[in-house]
Coordinates of C-alpha atoms and ligand atoms in Angstrom, one line a residue:
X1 CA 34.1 -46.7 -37.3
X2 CA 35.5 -45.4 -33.9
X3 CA 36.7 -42.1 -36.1
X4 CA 32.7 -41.8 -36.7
X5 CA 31.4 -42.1 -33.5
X6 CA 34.1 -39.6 -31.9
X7 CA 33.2 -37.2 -34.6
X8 CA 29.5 -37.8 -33.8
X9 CA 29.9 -37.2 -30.2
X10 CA 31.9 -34.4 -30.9
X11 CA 29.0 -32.8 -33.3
X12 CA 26.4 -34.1 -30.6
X13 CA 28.0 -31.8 -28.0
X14 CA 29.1 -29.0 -30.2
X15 CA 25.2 -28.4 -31.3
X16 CA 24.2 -29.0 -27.6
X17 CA 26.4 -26.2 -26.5
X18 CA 25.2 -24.1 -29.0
X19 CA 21.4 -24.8 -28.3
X20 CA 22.3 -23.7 -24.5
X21 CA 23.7 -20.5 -24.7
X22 CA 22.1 -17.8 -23.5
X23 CA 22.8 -14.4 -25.3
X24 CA 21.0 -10.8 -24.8
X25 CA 19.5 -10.5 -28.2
X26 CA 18.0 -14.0 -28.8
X27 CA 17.0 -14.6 -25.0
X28 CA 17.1 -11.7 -22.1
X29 CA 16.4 -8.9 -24.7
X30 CA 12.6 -9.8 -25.0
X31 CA 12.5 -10.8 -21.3
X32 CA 13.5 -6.9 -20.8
X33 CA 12.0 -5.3 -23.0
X34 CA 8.6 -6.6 -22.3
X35 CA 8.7 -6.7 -18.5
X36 CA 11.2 -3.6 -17.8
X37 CA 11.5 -0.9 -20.3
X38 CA 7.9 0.1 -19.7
X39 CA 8.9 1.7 -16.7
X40 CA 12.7 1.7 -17.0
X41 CA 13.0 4.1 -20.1
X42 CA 13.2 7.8 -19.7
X43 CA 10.3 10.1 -18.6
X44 CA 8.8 6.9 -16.5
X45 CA 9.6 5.9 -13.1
X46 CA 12.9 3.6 -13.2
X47 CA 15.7 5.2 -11.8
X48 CA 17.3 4.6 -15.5
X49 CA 17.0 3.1 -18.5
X50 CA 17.2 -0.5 -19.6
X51 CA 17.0 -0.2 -23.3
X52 CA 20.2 -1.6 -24.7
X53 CA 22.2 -4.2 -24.5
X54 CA 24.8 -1.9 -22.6
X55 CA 22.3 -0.5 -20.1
X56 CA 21.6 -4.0 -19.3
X57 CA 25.3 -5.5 -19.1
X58 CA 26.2 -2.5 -16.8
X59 CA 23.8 -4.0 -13.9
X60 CA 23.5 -7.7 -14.8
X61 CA 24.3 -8.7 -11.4
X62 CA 21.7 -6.2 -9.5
X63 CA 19.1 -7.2 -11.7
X64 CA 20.0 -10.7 -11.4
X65 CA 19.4 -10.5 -8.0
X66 CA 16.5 -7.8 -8.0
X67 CA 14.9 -10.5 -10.4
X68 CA 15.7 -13.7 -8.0
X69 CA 14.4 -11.6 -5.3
X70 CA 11.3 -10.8 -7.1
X71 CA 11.4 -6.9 -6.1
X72 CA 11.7 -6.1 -9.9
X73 CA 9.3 -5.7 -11.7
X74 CA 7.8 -4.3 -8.6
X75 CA 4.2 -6.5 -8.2
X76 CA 3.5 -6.9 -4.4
X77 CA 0.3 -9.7 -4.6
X78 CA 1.0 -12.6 -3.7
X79 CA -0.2 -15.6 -6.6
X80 CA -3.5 -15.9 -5.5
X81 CA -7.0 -18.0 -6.7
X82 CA -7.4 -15.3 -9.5
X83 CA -5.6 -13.8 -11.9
X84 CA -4.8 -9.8 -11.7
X85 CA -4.9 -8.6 -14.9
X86 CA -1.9 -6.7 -15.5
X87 CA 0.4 -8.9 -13.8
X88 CA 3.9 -8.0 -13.5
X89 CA 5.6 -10.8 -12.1
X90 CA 8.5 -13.3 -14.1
X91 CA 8.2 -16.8 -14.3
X92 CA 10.4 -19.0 -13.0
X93 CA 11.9 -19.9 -16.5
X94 CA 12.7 -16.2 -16.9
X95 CA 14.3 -15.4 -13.9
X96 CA 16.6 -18.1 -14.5
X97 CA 17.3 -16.9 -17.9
X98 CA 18.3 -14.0 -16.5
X99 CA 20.6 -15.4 -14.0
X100 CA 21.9 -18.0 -16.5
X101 CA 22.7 -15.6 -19.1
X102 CA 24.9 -13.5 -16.1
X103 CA 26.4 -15.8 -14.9
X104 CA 27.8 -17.3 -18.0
X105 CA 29.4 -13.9 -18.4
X106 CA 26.8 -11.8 -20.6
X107 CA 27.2 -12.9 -24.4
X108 CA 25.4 -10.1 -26.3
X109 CA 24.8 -12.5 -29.4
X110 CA 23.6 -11.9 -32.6
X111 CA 22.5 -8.5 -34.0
X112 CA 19.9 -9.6 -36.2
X113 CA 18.3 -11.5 -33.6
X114 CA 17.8 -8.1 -31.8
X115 CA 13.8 -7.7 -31.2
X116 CA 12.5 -4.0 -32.0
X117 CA 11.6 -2.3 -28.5
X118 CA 7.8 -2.4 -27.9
X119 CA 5.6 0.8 -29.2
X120 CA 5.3 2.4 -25.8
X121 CA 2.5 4.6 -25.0
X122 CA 4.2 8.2 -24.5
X123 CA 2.2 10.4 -22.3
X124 CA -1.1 9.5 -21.5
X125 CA -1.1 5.8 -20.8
X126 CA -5.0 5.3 -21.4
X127 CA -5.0 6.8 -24.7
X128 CA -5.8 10.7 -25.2
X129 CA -8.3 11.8 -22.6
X130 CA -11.6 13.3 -23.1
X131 CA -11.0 16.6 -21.1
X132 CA -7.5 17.2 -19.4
X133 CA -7.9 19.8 -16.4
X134 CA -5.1 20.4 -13.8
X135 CA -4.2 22.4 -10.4
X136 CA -4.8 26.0 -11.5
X137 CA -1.2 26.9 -10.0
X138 CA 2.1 25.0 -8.8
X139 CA 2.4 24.1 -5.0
X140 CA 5.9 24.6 -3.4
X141 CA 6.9 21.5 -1.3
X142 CA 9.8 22.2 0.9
X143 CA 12.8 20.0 0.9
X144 CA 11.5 18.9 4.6
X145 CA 9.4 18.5 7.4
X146 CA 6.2 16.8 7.9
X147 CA 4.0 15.3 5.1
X148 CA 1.8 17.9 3.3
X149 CA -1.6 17.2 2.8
X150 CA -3.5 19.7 0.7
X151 CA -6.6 19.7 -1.8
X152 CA -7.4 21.4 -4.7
X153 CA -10.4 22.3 -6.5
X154 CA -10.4 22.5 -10.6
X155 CA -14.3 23.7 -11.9
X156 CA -15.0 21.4 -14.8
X157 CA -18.0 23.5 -15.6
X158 CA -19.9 20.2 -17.3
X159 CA -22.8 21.7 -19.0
X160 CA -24.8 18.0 -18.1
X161 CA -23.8 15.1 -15.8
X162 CA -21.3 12.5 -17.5
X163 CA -20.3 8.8 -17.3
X164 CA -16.5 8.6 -16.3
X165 CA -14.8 5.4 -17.1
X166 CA -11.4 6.5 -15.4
X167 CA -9.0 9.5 -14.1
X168 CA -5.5 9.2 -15.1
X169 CA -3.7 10.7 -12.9
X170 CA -0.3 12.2 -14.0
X171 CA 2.1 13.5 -11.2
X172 CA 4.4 16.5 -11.8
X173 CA 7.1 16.8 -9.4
X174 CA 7.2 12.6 -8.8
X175 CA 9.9 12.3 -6.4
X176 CA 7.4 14.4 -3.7
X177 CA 3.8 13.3 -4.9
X178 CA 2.8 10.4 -2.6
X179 CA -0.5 10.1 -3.6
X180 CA -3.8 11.8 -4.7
X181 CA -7.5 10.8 -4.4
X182 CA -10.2 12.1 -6.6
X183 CA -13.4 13.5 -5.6
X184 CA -16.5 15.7 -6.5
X185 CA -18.1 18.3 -5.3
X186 CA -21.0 20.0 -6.2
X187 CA -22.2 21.9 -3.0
X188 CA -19.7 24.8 -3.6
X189 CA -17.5 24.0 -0.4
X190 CA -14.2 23.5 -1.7
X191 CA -14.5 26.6 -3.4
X192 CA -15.0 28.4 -0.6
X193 CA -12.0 26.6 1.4
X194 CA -9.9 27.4 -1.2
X195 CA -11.0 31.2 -1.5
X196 CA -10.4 31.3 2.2
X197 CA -7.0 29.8 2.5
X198 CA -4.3 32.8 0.6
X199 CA -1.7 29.6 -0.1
X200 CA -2.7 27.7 -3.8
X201 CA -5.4 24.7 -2.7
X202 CA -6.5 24.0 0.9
X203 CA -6.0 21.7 3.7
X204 CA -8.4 19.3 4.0
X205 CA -12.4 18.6 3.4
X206 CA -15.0 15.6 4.0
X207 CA -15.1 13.1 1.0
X208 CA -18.5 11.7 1.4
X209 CA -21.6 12.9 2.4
X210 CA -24.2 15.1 0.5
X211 CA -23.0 16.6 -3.0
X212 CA -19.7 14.7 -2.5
X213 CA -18.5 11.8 -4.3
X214 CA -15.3 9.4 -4.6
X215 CA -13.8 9.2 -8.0
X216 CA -11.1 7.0 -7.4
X217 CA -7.3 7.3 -6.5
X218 CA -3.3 7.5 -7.5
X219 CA -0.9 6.2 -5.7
X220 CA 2.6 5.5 -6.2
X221 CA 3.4 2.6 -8.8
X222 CA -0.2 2.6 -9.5
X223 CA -0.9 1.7 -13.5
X224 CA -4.5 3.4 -14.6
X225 CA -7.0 1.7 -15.2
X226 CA -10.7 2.3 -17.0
X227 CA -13.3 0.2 -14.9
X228 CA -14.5 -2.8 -16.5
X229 CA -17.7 -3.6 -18.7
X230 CA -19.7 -1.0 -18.8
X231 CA -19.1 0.3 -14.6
X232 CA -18.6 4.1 -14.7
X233 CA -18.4 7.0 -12.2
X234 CA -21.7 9.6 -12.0
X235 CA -19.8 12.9 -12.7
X236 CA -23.1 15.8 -12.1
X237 CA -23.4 18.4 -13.9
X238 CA -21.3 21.7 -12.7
X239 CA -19.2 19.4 -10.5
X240 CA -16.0 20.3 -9.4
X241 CA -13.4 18.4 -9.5
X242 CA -11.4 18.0 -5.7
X243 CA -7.6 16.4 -6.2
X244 CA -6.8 15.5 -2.7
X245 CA -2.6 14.9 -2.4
X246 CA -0.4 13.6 -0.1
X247 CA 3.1 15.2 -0.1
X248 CA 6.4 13.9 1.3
X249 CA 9.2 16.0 0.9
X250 CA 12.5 14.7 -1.1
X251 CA 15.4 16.5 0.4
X252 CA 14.4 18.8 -2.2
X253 CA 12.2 21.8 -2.6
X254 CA 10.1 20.9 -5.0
X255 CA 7.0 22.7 -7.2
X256 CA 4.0 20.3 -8.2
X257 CA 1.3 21.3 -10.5
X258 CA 0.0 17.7 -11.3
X259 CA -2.9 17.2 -13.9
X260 CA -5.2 14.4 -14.6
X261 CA -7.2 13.5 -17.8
X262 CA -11.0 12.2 -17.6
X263 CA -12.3 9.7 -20.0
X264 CA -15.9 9.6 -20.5
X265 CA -18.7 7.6 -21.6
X266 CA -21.9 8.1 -23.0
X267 CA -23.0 4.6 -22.2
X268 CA -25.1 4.6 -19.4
X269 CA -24.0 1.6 -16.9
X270 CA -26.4 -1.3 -16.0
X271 CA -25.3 -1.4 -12.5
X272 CA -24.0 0.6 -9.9
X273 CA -20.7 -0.4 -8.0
X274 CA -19.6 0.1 -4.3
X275 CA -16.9 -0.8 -2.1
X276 CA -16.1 -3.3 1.1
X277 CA -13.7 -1.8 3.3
X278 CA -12.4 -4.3 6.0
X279 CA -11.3 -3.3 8.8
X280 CA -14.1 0.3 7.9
X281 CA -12.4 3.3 7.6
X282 CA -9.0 2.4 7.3
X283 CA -8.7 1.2 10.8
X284 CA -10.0 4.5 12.3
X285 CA -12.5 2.8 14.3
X286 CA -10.1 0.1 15.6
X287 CA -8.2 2.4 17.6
X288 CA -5.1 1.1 16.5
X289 CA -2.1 1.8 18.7
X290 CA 1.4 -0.3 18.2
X291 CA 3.5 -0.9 21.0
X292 CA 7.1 0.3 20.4
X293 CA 8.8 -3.1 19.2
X294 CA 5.4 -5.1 18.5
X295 CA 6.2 -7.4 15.9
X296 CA 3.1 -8.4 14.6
X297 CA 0.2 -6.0 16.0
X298 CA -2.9 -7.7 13.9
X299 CA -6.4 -6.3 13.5
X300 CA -9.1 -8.5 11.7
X301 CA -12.3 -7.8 10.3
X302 CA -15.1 -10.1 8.7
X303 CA -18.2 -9.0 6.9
X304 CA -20.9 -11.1 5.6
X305 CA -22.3 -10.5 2.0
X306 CA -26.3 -10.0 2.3
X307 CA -26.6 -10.2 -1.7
X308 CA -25.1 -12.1 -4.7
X309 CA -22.1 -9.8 -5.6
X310 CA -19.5 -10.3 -8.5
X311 CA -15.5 -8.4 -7.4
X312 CA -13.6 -6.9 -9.9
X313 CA -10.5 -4.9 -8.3
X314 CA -9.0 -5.3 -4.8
X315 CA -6.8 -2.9 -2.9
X316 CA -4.6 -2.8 0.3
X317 CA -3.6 0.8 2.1
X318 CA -1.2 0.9 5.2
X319 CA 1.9 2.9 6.1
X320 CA 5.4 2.2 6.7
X321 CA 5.1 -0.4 9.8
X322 CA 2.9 -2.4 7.4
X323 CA 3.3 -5.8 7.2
X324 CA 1.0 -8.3 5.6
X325 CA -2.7 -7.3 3.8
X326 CA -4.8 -10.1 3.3
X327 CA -8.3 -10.8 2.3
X328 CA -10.3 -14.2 2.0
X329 CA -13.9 -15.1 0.8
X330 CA -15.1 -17.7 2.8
X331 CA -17.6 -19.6 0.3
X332 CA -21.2 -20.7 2.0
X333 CA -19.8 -24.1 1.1
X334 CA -16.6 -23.5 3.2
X335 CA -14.4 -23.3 0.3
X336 CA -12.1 -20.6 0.5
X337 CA -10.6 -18.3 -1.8
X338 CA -7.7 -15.9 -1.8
X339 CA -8.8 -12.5 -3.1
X340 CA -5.3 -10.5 -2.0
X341 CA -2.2 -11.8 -0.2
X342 CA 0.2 -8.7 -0.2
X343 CA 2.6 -11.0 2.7
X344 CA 5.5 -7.9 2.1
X345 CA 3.9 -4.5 2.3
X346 CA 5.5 -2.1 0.7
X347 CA 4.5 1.6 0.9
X348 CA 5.7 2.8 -1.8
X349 CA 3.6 0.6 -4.2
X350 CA 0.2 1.1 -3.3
X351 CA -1.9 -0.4 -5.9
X352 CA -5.2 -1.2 -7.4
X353 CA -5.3 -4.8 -8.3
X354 CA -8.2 -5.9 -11.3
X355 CA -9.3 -9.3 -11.6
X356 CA -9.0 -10.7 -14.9
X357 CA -12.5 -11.6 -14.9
X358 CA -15.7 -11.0 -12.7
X359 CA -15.3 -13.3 -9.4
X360 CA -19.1 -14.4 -8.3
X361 CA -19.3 -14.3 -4.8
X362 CA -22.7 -15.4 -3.9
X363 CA -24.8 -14.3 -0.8
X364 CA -23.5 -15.7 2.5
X365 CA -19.7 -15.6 1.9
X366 CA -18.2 -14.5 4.7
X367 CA -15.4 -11.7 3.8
X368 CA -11.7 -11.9 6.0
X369 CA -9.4 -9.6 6.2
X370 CA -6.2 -9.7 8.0
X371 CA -3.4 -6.2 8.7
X372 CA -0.6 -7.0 10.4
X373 CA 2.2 -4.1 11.6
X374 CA 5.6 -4.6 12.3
X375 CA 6.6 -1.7 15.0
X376 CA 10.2 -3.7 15.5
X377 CA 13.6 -2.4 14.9
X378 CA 14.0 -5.2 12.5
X379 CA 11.2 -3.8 10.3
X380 CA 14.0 -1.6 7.4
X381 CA 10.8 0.3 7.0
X382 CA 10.5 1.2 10.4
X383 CA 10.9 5.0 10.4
X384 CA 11.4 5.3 14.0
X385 CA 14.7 3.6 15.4
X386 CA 14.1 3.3 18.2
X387 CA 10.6 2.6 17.9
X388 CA 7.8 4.5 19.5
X389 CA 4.3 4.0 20.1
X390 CA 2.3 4.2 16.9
X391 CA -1.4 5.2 16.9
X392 CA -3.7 5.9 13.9
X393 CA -3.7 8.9 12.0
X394 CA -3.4 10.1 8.6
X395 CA 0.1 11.3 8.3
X396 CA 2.6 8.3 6.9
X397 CA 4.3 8.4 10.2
X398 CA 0.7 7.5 12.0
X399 CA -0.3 4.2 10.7
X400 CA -3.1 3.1 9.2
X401 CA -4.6 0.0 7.5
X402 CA -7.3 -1.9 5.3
X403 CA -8.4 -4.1 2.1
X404 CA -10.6 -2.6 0.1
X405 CA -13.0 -5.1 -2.3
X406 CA -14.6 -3.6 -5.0
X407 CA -17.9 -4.9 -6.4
X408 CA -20.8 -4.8 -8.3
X409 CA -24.7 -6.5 -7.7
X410 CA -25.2 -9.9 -9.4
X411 CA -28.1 -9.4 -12.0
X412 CA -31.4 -8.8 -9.8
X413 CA -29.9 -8.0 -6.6
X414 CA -30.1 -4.8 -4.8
X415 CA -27.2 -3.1 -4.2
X416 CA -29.1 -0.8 -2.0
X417 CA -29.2 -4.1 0.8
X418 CA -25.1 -4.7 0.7
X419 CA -24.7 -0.7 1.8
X420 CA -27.2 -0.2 4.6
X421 CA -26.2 -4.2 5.8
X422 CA -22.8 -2.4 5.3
X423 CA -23.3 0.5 7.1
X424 CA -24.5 -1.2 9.9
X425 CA -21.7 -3.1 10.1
X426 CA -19.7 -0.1 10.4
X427 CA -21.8 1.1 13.2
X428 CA -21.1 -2.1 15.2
X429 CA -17.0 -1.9 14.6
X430 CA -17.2 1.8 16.1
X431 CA -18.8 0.9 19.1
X432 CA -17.3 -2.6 19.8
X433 CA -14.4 -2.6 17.9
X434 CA -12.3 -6.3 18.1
X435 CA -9.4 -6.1 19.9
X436 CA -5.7 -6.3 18.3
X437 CA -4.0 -9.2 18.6
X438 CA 0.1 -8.8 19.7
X439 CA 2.6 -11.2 18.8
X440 CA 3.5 -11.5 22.8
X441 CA 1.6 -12.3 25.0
X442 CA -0.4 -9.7 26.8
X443 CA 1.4 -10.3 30.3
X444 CA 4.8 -10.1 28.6
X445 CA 4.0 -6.7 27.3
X446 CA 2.9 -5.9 30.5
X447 CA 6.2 -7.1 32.0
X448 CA 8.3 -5.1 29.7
X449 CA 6.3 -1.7 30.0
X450 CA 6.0 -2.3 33.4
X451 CA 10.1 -3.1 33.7
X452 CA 10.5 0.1 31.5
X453 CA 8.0 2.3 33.9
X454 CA 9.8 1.2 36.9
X455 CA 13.1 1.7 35.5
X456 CA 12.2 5.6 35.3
X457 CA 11.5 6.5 38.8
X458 CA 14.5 4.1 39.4
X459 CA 16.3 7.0 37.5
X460 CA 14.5 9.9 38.1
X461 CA 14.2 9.2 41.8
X462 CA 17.1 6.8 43.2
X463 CA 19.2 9.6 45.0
X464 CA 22.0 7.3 46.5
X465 CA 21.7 4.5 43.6
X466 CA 21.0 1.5 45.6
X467 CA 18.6 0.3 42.9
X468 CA 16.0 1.1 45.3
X469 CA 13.9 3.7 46.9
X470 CA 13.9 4.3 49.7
X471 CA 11.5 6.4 52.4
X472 CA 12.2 9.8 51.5
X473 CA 13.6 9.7 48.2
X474 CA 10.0 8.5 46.3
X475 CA 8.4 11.0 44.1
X476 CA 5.1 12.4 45.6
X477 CA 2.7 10.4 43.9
X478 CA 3.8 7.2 45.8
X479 CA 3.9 9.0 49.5
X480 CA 0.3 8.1 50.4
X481 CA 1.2 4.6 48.7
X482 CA 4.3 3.9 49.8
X483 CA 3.4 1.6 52.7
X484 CA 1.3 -0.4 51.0
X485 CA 4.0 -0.8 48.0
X486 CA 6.1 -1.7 50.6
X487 CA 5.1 -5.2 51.3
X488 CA 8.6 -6.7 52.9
X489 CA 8.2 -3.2 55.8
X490 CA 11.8 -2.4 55.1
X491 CA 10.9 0.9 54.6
X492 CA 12.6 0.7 50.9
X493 CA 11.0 0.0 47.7
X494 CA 12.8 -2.8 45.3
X495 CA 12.0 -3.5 42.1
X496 CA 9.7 -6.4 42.2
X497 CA 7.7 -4.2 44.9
X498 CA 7.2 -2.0 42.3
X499 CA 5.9 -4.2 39.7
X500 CA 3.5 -5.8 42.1
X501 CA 2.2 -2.3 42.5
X502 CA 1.8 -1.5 38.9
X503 CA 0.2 -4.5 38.7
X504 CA -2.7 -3.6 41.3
X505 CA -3.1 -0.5 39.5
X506 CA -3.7 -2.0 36.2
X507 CA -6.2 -4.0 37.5
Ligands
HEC1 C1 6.2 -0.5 -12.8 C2 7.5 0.1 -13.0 C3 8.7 -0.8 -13.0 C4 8.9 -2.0 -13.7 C5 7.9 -2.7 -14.6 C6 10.3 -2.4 -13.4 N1 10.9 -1.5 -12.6 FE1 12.8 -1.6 -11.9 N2 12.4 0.0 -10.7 C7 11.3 0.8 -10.8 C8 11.4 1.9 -9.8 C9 10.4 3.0 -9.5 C10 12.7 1.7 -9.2 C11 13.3 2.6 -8.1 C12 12.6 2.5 -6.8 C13 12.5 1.2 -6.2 O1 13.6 0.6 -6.0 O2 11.4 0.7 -5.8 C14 13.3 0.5 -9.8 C15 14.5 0.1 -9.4 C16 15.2 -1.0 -10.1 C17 16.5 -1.4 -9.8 C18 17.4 -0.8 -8.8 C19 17.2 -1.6 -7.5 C20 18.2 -1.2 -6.4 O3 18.0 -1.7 -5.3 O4 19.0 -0.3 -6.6 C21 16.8 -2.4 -10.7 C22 18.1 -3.2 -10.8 C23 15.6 -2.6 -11.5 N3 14.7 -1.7 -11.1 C24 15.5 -3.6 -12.5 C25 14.3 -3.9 -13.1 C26 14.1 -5.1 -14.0 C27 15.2 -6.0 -14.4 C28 12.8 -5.1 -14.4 C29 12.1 -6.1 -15.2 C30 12.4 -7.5 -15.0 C31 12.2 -3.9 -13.7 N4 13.1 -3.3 -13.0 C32 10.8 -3.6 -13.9 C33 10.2 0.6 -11.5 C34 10.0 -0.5 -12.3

């Protein structure tokens, strides 16, 4: 009896230890191949493959830890009230697979319990486009210097106007190709820029107005996408196409000549679409401008839907010294919603996120959004060390920032109402724009500009370095000042003199 039971336990355990082990083919291989290999194979945009069970076992540990961390896959949205179609990110009972499985020292296991790699799409990801059109000639990108922007114009010569369901964009020289938005033209004028300039494309054009449309955008890390339903693009007849890139240079001289493919419809849409841009124009009219070590410089912006409206896609844009992109609806009940929480910017992943499914937003909910920049030495991203005064402006080393909302008219609303009540809310943020808020208060900035002013002249202007200065050694602009600064009469200036002065003059 006691025999039996030992074997038992014996058996009991032996099965269990069985049942727990993790191997590649049976458990991680699937995990990989469905979540990784997409990108991670060759041709795509993983720095290398991860197709085989050696590719794998070669860098369990980094992408143990690039899984635990959750920077791989790369998916930058925080779990919000609706689900993003598309959406990259493990669950928890995968990631510790992962880490399981290296930790117990990487069993391969079974060969027949292999899985066949997915049928990946080669080439063009949205199936084979109705037209493919690129830049007529290859622009050189030197190894370095500033970021390039440049436009080009392709003629599409369309006989009649078209529907456009998407643009996928495919880069050519990847490592330099930062991004690219599409436009169209049909008043002629970025032919002439580009007839005018002798270097292939030209430097830079409006994208709205008369004759010029929006088509859409590529960035980095961005997956295409066709728009939902039946939403397309108006494409006019005799259009030209306008590819508007963004270049950053490698280290490499490079040569791009990207191309993009155009998918059509002929089914006429039901609806028009438009876009909610908080804070407007990117945070041009917010006159953004990050004190050197600011750790959280945040601009806010609200907007309050006139109409019934139903979102399909969000988007966040910033720069390096991004932070955290966030946008709420605020329900007319109160309830409120999470639309996009991006709480780790990262600039090179700028994408397009697509609801699952249509989110109603009915007339009177109130629209957040929320950019915060980190200007610090302890942001890694920070491309100045030591940081410096950061205003806006469109190259990546000026800063920029919104959240974009894309939507469409609930059935018998006019869509006509959310872009003139739109408008005019764009109007009001250029002339009264809300101020930034700083992570310090506004005194302690003060204090430390003012510290840092005074220690200049200190430098520039202290001849016998006694920390002060005295009559004779200040600079010209404080002679007609200098008894007034010189509240104690002992004919020398000290530092906290100074500071009381600085203050006056700010006020
Ligand atoms: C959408 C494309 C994409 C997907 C999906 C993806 N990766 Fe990556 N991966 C990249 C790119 C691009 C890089 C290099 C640039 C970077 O680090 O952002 C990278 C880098 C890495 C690195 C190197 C990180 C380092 O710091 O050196 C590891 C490891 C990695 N990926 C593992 C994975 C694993 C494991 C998965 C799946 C669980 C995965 N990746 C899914 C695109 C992807």
């Amino acid at each position: 009896m006691r025999n039996f039971l030992l074997t038992a336990t014996l058996l009991i355990e032996l099965v269990c230890a069985e049942a727990k082990e993790i191997t590649f083919t049976q458990h991680v291989a699937p995990i990989i191949f469905q979540n990784c290999t997409s990108c991670h194979r060759p041709g795509e945009a993983g720095p290398f493959a991860l197709m085989s069970y050696n590719d794998v076992k070669k860098r369990g540990k980094l992408i143990q830890l690039v899984t635990e961390d959750r920077i791989m896959p790369p998916w930058h949205a925080q779990k919000s009230t609706f689900k993003f179609h598309g959406d990259r990110r493990l669950s928890e009972e995968q990631i510790s697979t992962i880490a399981e499985w290296v930790e117990s020292g990487m069993p391969e296991g079974d060969h027949d319990k292999l899985p066949s790699l997915p049928n990946f799409i080669n080439g063009w990801q949205l199936g084979k486009p109705d037209m493919v059109v690129g830049m007529s000639e290859p622009f050189p990108v030197p190894d370095e210097g500033r970021d390039i922007y440049r436009s080009f114009v392709i003629p599409l010569d369309l006989p009649e106007g078209k529907w456009l369901k998407a643009i996928e964009f495919r880069p050519d020289a990847r490592s330099v190709v930062h991004h690219c938005l599409f436009f169209y033209d049909t008043t002629g004028e970025a032919r002439r820029l580009d007839k005018s300039d002798p270097h292939p494309g030209f430097r830079r054009m409006r994208q709205q107005g008369r004759g010029i449309g929006p088509l859409g955008g590529w960035a980095v890390g961005g997956q295409p996408e066709k728009l939902p339903e039946d939403l397309a693009y108006y494409l006019p007849k005799e259009a030209d196409l306008v590819l508007s890139m963004h270049y950053h240079p490698s280290g490499k001289p490079e040569r791009d000549q990207s191309s993009v493919g155009l998918h059509f419809t002929d089914q006429k849409p039901s609806t028009s679409f438009t876009g909610v841009q908080l804070p407007p124009a990117f945070g041009a009219l917010n006159r953004i401008s990050i004190p050197a070590g600011e750790k959280a410089y945040t601009v806010t912006d609200e907007f309050t839907l006139p109409i019934d409206v139903e979102a399909f896609a969000v988007s966040a844009h910033a720069h390096y010294l991004g932070k955290q992109l966030r946008m709420t609806a605020t329900l007319p009940k109160g309830e409120i919603l999470d639309l996009l929480n991006i709480p780790d910017w990262d600039f090179s992943w700028q994408e397009q996120y697509q609801f699952e499914e249509f989110i109603k937003l009915p007339r009177g909910t109130k629209l957040a959004s929320t950019v915060v920049w980190d200007n610090s030495a302890e942001n890694p991203s920070n491309p100045n060390i030591p940081p410096r005064r950061v205003r806006w402006g469109p190259e990546s080393d000026d800063e920029m920032g919104s959240l974009t909302l894309l939507v469409r008219p609930a059935e018998g609303q006019n869509i006509g109402t959310l872009n003139s009540l739109y408008r005019l809310h764009v109007g009001q943020v250029a002339r009264n724009p809300k101020p930034a808020t700083l992570s310090k208060p506004v005194e302690e900035q003060f204090q430390e500009r003012g510290h840092l002013i005074v220690a200049g002249i200190l430098e520039r202007s202290d001849k016998n370095g006694n920390r002060k200065i005295d009559r004779g050694e200040e600079p010209i602009w404080l002679k007609r000042s200098f008894d007034r600064v010189d509240t104690n009469s002992d004919n020398a200036l000290d530092q906290e003199e100074m500071m009381t002065a600085l203050k006056r003059l700010r006020r």
